[in-house]
Amino acid sequence: MDLPNIETYLHPDDIQTITTWGEGWTWLAGGTWLFSEPQPQLKVLVDIQPWRWSEIEIQGDNLIIGATCPLIKLLEYPWLAEWTAIAVLKTAITALSASFKVVNQATVGGNICLALSAGTLAPLMVALGASYEIWNLQKESRQVAARDFQIGFKTTILQPGEILRRVLIPLSNLTWQVDYQRFGITATDPALAIVVTARNHQQVRCVIAASVVAPRLLESEIMETAQTEFIACLDSESFIEDAKASAIYRREITEILIKSSLSELILRVQRL
Ligand SMILES: Cc1cc2nc3c(=O)[nH]c(=O)nc-3n(C[C@H](O)[C@H](O)[C@H](O)COP(=O)(O)OP(=O)(O)OC[C@H]3O[C@@H](n4cnc5c(N)ncnc54)[C@H](O)[C@@H]3O)c2cc1C
């Protein structure tokens, strides 16, 4: 779709060449969302694709994924077999049921920063204990835990002019047993509920998303009681109520997905 209100398109060589940031400015990554609907509030697009932040590499104890890495690259990359969590990363992308164009063009950073409640990558990143490196216009960086990044529907902790540079996932967490469950009215509809569960030696983690505005992490130290604890926590969550589903329905679906996901985790551990 054309965006007739856009006055300026910038494609700077480097982030530091941007000396100002104002109202109506936005980063342009894959453009699959930005060009999918009118954006009357926007005036300036700053294209970040020329920066080629699409690396997938190991640095120290972390797997690094650059912000402009297209989703398709995550599906096609030759991952190490022992990184069991990668299968779930692929499930999360496939679950988008997005068109060929979106999967080829949309980026990891775009998906995370768009911060839809039904965002597919964010709950997995929270479950895996990922963190995000954020830059400002002076290239000063700060790191924030994925669990603290999204604070509402299409709302993150990014300040004006800040950008997600890369995602860091601890290598040891990639070997966790992880499960991803999603429910939508049809396969192509945005999810009404997403549940990601993960288990390591000390902990069971459960992230609920899509049924609430931003991913929420629940934790338990005992597998046997985790289900009861997580379901009890749902009483204090605020579930989305809209034309697609009531809050009560979303809560029920979330509970069903938690049970199903934890059962799947137990089966996986028994198979080891
Ligand atoms: C009809 C439709 C339905 C969709 N449904 C779903 C869904 O159910 N679940 C889901 O997960 N996704 C959904 N998507 C979103 C799809 O996955 C996104 O279009 C995509 O992830 C956005 O990626 P992009 O690189 O194209 O971002 P863009 O469209 O370029 O940008 C999206 C937003 O992110 C910002 N941004 C991009 N990169 C960065 C960065 N590095 N740092 C800071 N800000 C940045 C942009 O400024 C913009 O605000 C849907 C998209 C469409 C068009």
Tab-separated table of N, CA and C in Angstrom, residues 115-207:
chain	number	residue	atom	x	y	z
A	115	ALA	N	5.477	-5.513	18.360
A	115	ALA	CA	4.892	-5.794	19.680
A	115	ALA	C	3.375	-6.023	19.639
A	116	LEU	N	2.931	-6.773	18.626
A	116	LEU	CA	1.519	-7.182	18.634
A	116	LEU	C	1.301	-8.100	19.838
A	117	SER	N	0.087	-8.107	20.378
A	117	SER	CA	-0.192	-9.049	21.467
A	117	SER	C	-0.004	-10.469	20.967
A	118	ALA	N	-0.359	-10.693	19.691
A	118	ALA	CA	-0.218	-12.036	19.108
A	118	ALA	C	1.161	-12.234	18.481
A	119	GLY	N	2.110	-11.378	18.807
A	119	GLY	CA	3.468	-11.497	18.265
A	119	GLY	C	4.010	-12.899	18.514
A	120	THR	N	4.611	-13.471	17.494
A	120	THR	CA	4.949	-14.895	17.588
A	120	THR	C	6.324	-15.152	18.220
A	121	LEU	N	7.272	-14.236	18.020
A	121	LEU	CA	8.630	-14.492	18.524
A	121	LEU	C	8.786	-14.114	19.999
A	122	ALA	N	8.140	-13.046	20.407
A	122	ALA	CA	8.370	-12.512	21.764
A	122	ALA	C	8.166	-13.541	22.870
A	123	PRO	N	7.051	-14.326	22.865
A	123	PRO	CA	6.880	-15.265	23.982
A	123	PRO	C	7.990	-16.304	24.056
A	124	LEU	N	8.485	-16.724	22.889
A	124	LEU	CA	9.577	-17.702	22.897
A	124	LEU	C	10.852	-17.079	23.452
A	125	MET	N	11.113	-15.829	23.059
A	125	MET	CA	12.318	-15.148	23.561
A	125	MET	C	12.243	-14.981	25.084
A	126	VAL	N	11.057	-14.693	25.583
A	126	VAL	CA	10.895	-14.564	27.042
A	126	VAL	C	11.141	-15.924	27.702
A	127	ALA	N	10.564	-16.984	27.116
A	127	ALA	CA	10.722	-18.322	27.706
A	127	ALA	C	12.189	-18.739	27.722
A	128	LEU	N	12.935	-18.345	26.685
A	128	LEU	CA	14.337	-18.753	26.584
A	128	LEU	C	15.290	-17.831	27.347
A	129	GLY	N	14.749	-16.843	28.045
A	129	GLY	CA	15.603	-15.943	28.826
A	129	GLY	C	16.500	-15.096	27.930
A	130	ALA	N	15.992	-14.734	26.747
A	130	ALA	CA	16.784	-13.899	25.822
A	130	ALA	C	16.870	-12.473	26.345
A	131	SER	N	17.838	-11.731	25.803
A	131	SER	CA	17.865	-10.292	26.069
A	131	SER	C	18.072	-9.562	24.750
A	132	TYR	N	17.750	-8.292	24.768
A	132	TYR	CA	17.814	-7.488	23.547
A	132	TYR	C	18.833	-6.371	23.729
A	133	GLU	N	19.686	-6.192	22.723
A	133	GLU	CA	20.615	-5.057	22.745
A	133	GLU	C	19.972	-3.904	21.988
A	134	ILE	N	19.932	-2.774	22.661
A	134	ILE	CA	19.263	-1.589	22.114
A	134	ILE	C	20.304	-0.497	21.915
A	135	TRP	N	20.234	0.182	20.769
A	135	TRP	CA	21.150	1.302	20.517
A	135	TRP	C	20.361	2.605	20.485
A	136	ASN	N	21.048	3.688	20.880
A	136	ASN	CA	20.475	5.004	20.603
A	136	ASN	C	21.203	5.597	19.390
A	137	LEU	N	20.874	6.826	19.050
A	137	LEU	CA	21.445	7.412	17.830
A	137	LEU	C	22.949	7.617	17.922
A	138	GLN	N	23.468	7.637	19.150
A	138	GLN	CA	24.927	7.783	19.325
A	138	GLN	C	25.610	6.419	19.375
A	139	LYS	N	24.874	5.365	19.098
A	139	LYS	CA	25.383	3.987	19.118
A	139	LYS	C	25.719	3.522	20.534
A	140	GLU	N	25.222	4.242	21.534
A	140	GLU	CA	25.398	3.749	22.910
A	140	GLU	C	24.400	2.613	23.100
A	141	SER	N	24.878	1.525	23.735
A	141	SER	CA	23.989	0.368	23.828
A	141	SER	C	23.573	0.092	25.269
A	142	ARG	N	22.423	-0.515	25.373
A	142	ARG	CA	21.963	-1.024	26.666
A	142	ARG	C	21.266	-2.350	26.384
A	143	GLN	N	21.228	-3.184	27.409
A	143	GLN	CA	20.608	-4.483	27.242
A	143	GLN	C	19.391	-4.597	28.140
A	144	VAL	N	18.341	-5.190	27.614
A	144	VAL	CA	17.139	-5.363	28.431
A	144	VAL	C	16.655	-6.801	28.264
A	145	ALA	N	16.168	-7.389	29.351
A	145	ALA	CA	15.636	-8.756	29.275
A	145	ALA	C	14.384	-8.749	28.403
A	146	ALA	N	14.236	-9.794	27.595
A	146	ALA	CA	13.061	-9.886	26.717
A	146	ALA	C	11.772	-9.758	27.529
A	147	ARG	N	11.785	-10.276	28.741
A	147	ARG	CA	10.562	-10.246	29.563
A	147	ARG	C	10.146	-8.822	29.929
A	148	ASP	N	11.087	-7.874	29.875
A	148	ASP	CA	10.768	-6.483	30.254
A	148	ASP	C	10.574	-5.566	29.047
A	149	PHE	N	10.687	-6.103	27.837
A	149	PHE	CA	10.732	-5.246	26.636
A	149	PHE	C	9.350	-4.768	26.193
A	150	GLN	N	8.426	-5.701	26.106
A	150	GLN	CA	7.085	-5.332	25.624
A	150	GLN	C	6.198	-5.038	26.824
A	151	ILE	N	5.606	-3.836	26.832
A	151	ILE	CA	4.834	-3.468	28.026
A	151	ILE	C	3.347	-3.257	27.722
A	152	GLY	N	2.962	-3.494	26.466
A	152	GLY	CA	1.552	-3.360	26.129
A	152	GLY	C	1.347	-3.683	24.670
A	153	PHE	N	0.118	-3.469	24.187
A	153	PHE	CA	-0.177	-3.701	22.775
A	153	PHE	C	0.575	-2.666	21.933
A	154	LYS	N	1.435	-3.135	21.054
A	154	LYS	CA	2.275	-2.278	20.200
A	154	LYS	C	3.043	-1.251	21.030
A	155	THR	N	3.406	-1.621	22.243
A	155	THR	CA	4.142	-0.707	23.117
A	155	THR	C	5.344	-1.430	23.714
A	156	THR	N	6.511	-0.807	23.574
A	156	THR	CA	7.738	-1.380	24.138
A	156	THR	C	8.433	-0.307	24.972
A	157	ILE	N	9.536	-0.686	25.563
A	157	ILE	CA	10.277	0.277	26.384
A	157	ILE	C	11.214	1.147	25.516
A	158	LEU	N	11.209	0.956	24.186
A	158	LEU	CA	12.084	1.764	23.327
A	158	LEU	C	11.729	3.244	23.449
A	159	GLN	N	12.758	4.065	23.608
A	159	GLN	CA	12.573	5.522	23.637
A	159	GLN	C	12.702	6.053	22.209
A	160	PRO	N	12.189	7.260	21.929
A	160	PRO	CA	12.301	7.810	20.571
A	160	PRO	C	13.753	7.767	20.094
A	161	GLY	N	13.967	7.244	18.889
A	161	GLY	CA	15.320	7.178	18.323
A	161	GLY	C	16.075	5.921	18.728
A	162	GLU	N	15.539	5.148	19.639
A	162	GLU	CA	16.221	3.900	19.999
A	162	GLU	C	15.828	2.797	19.022
A	163	ILE	N	16.740	1.824	18.899
A	163	ILE	CA	16.521	0.759	17.928
A	163	ILE	C	16.983	-0.566	18.520
A	164	LEU	N	16.280	-1.628	18.165
A	164	LEU	CA	16.735	-2.970	18.565
A	164	LEU	C	17.852	-3.365	17.603
A	165	ARG	N	19.034	-3.597	18.142
A	165	ARG	CA	20.186	-3.950	17.298
A	165	ARG	C	20.310	-5.454	17.117
A	166	ARG	N	20.161	-6.222	18.228
A	166	ARG	CA	20.289	-7.674	18.114
A	166	ARG	C	19.688	-8.394	19.309
A	167	VAL	N	19.428	-9.679	19.096
A	167	VAL	CA	18.851	-10.542	20.130
A	167	VAL	C	19.953	-11.464	20.626
A	168	LEU	N	20.042	-11.651	21.948
A	168	LEU	CA	21.040	-12.557	22.524
A	168	LEU	C	20.311	-13.674	23.278
A	169	ILE	N	20.587	-14.908	22.898
A	169	ILE	CA	19.979	-16.050	23.607
A	169	ILE	C	21.111	-16.877	24.214
A	170	PRO	N	21.094	-17.083	25.543
A	170	PRO	CA	22.149	-17.899	26.151
A	170	PRO	C	22.200	-19.286	25.503
A	171	LEU	N	23.397	-19.713	25.101
A	171	LEU	CA	23.532	-20.994	24.399
A	171	LEU	C	22.988	-22.146	25.232
A	172	SER	N	23.239	-22.092	26.559
A	172	SER	CA	22.801	-23.206	27.404
A	172	SER	C	21.270	-23.345	27.369
A	173	ASN	N	20.556	-22.244	27.150
A	173	ASN	CA	19.087	-22.302	27.154
A	173	ASN	C	18.534	-22.936	25.875
A	174	LEU	N	19.353	-22.991	24.846
A	174	LEU	CA	18.888	-23.577	23.581
A	174	LEU	C	18.732	-25.096	23.680
A	175	THR	N	19.290	-25.672	24.738
A	175	THR	CA	19.155	-27.133	24.904
A	175	THR	C	17.991	-27.485	25.838
A	176	TRP	N	17.271	-26.485	26.300
A	176	TRP	CA	16.114	-26.749	27.155
A	176	TRP	C	15.038	-27.493	26.359
A	177	GLN	N	14.183	-28.185	27.089
A	177	GLN	CA	12.977	-28.747	26.471
A	177	GLN	C	11.961	-27.612	26.395
A	178	VAL	N	11.480	-27.339	25.211
A	178	VAL	CA	10.559	-26.202	25.035
A	178	VAL	C	9.360	-26.652	24.197
A	179	ASP	N	8.220	-26.082	24.508
A	179	ASP	CA	7.017	-26.409	23.731
A	179	ASP	C	6.236	-25.122	23.435
A	180	TYR	N	5.654	-25.044	22.262
A	180	TYR	CA	4.935	-23.844	21.812
A	180	TYR	C	3.530	-24.253	21.384
A	181	GLN	N	2.524	-23.649	21.972
A	181	GLN	CA	1.150	-23.971	21.585
A	181	GLN	C	0.408	-22.674	21.282
A	182	ARG	N	-0.440	-22.759	20.273
A	182	ARG	CA	-1.127	-21.565	19.806
A	182	ARG	C	-2.550	-21.946	19.439
A	183	PHE	N	-3.490	-21.030	19.714
A	183	PHE	CA	-4.857	-21.278	19.269
A	183	PHE	C	-5.410	-20.016	18.599
A	184	GLY	N	-5.938	-20.218	17.389
A	184	GLY	CA	-6.620	-19.135	16.683
A	184	GLY	C	-7.920	-19.685	16.120
A	185	ILE	N	-8.855	-18.792	15.761
A	185	ILE	CA	-10.150	-19.285	15.258
A	185	ILE	C	-9.931	-20.058	13.957
A	186	THR	N	-9.081	-19.516	13.093
A	186	THR	CA	-8.632	-20.295	11.929
A	186	THR	C	-7.106	-20.233	11.936
A	187	ALA	N	-6.483	-21.089	11.136
A	187	ALA	CA	-5.012	-21.152	11.136
A	187	ALA	C	-4.394	-19.818	10.721
A	188	THR	N	-5.098	-19.053	9.883
A	188	THR	CA	-4.514	-17.809	9.385
A	188	THR	C	-4.882	-16.586	10.238
A	189	ASP	N	-5.773	-16.778	11.209
A	189	ASP	CA	-6.145	-15.657	12.093
A	189	ASP	C	-5.047	-15.398	13.126
A	190	PRO	N	-4.910	-14.161	13.594
A	190	PRO	CA	-3.992	-13.935	14.712
A	190	PRO	C	-4.406	-14.816	15.891
A	191	ALA	N	-3.429	-15.285	16.655
A	191	ALA	CA	-3.723	-16.195	17.766
A	191	ALA	C	-4.591	-15.506	18.819
A	192	LEU	N	-5.483	-16.276	19.420
A	192	LEU	CA	-6.244	-15.792	20.583
A	192	LEU	C	-5.470	-16.084	21.858
A	193	ALA	N	-4.636	-17.118	21.794
A	193	ALA	CA	-3.794	-17.461	22.948
A	193	ALA	C	-2.548	-18.195	22.459
A	194	ILE	N	-1.435	-17.885	23.103
A	194	ILE	CA	-0.175	-18.594	22.849
A	194	ILE	C	0.370	-18.974	24.219
A	195	VAL	N	0.873	-20.191	24.315
A	195	VAL	CA	1.560	-20.621	25.547
A	195	VAL	C	2.879	-21.269	25.161
A	196	VAL	N	3.949	-20.824	25.778
A	196	VAL	CA	5.251	-21.458	25.578
A	196	VAL	C	5.713	-21.960	26.940
A	197	THR	N	6.058	-23.245	27.020
A	197	THR	CA	6.607	-23.763	28.270
A	197	THR	C	8.038	-24.219	28.024
A	198	ALA	N	8.853	-24.130	29.053
A	198	ALA	CA	10.257	-24.534	28.928
A	198	ALA	C	10.681	-25.143	30.253
A	199	ARG	N	11.565	-26.142	30.145
A	199	ARG	CA	12.005	-26.802	31.368
A	199	ARG	C	13.518	-26.966	31.353
A	200	ASN	N	14.157	-26.534	32.437
A	200	ASN	CA	15.577	-26.835	32.617
A	200	ASN	C	15.718	-27.592	33.928
A	201	HIS	N	16.928	-27.736	34.411
A	201	HIS	CA	17.105	-28.575	35.606
A	201	HIS	C	16.505	-27.942	36.853
A	202	GLN	N	16.472	-26.613	36.894
A	202	GLN	CA	15.999	-25.965	38.127
A	202	GLN	C	14.543	-25.521	38.070
A	203	GLN	N	14.000	-25.356	36.879
A	203	GLN	CA	12.802	-24.542	36.760
A	203	GLN	C	11.869	-24.997	35.650
A	204	VAL	N	10.585	-24.690	35.821
A	204	VAL	CA	9.642	-24.794	34.716
A	204	VAL	C	9.175	-23.376	34.434
A	205	ARG	N	9.212	-22.987	33.170
A	205	ARG	CA	8.808	-21.627	32.806
A	205	ARG	C	7.596	-21.722	31.886
A	206	CYS	N	6.700	-20.756	32.035
A	206	CYS	CA	5.506	-20.745	31.193
A	206	CYS	C	5.253	-19.295	30.785
A	207	VAL	N	5.171	-19.070	29.497
A	207	VAL	CA	4.872	-17.713	29.029
A	207	VAL	C	3.496	-17.734	28.391
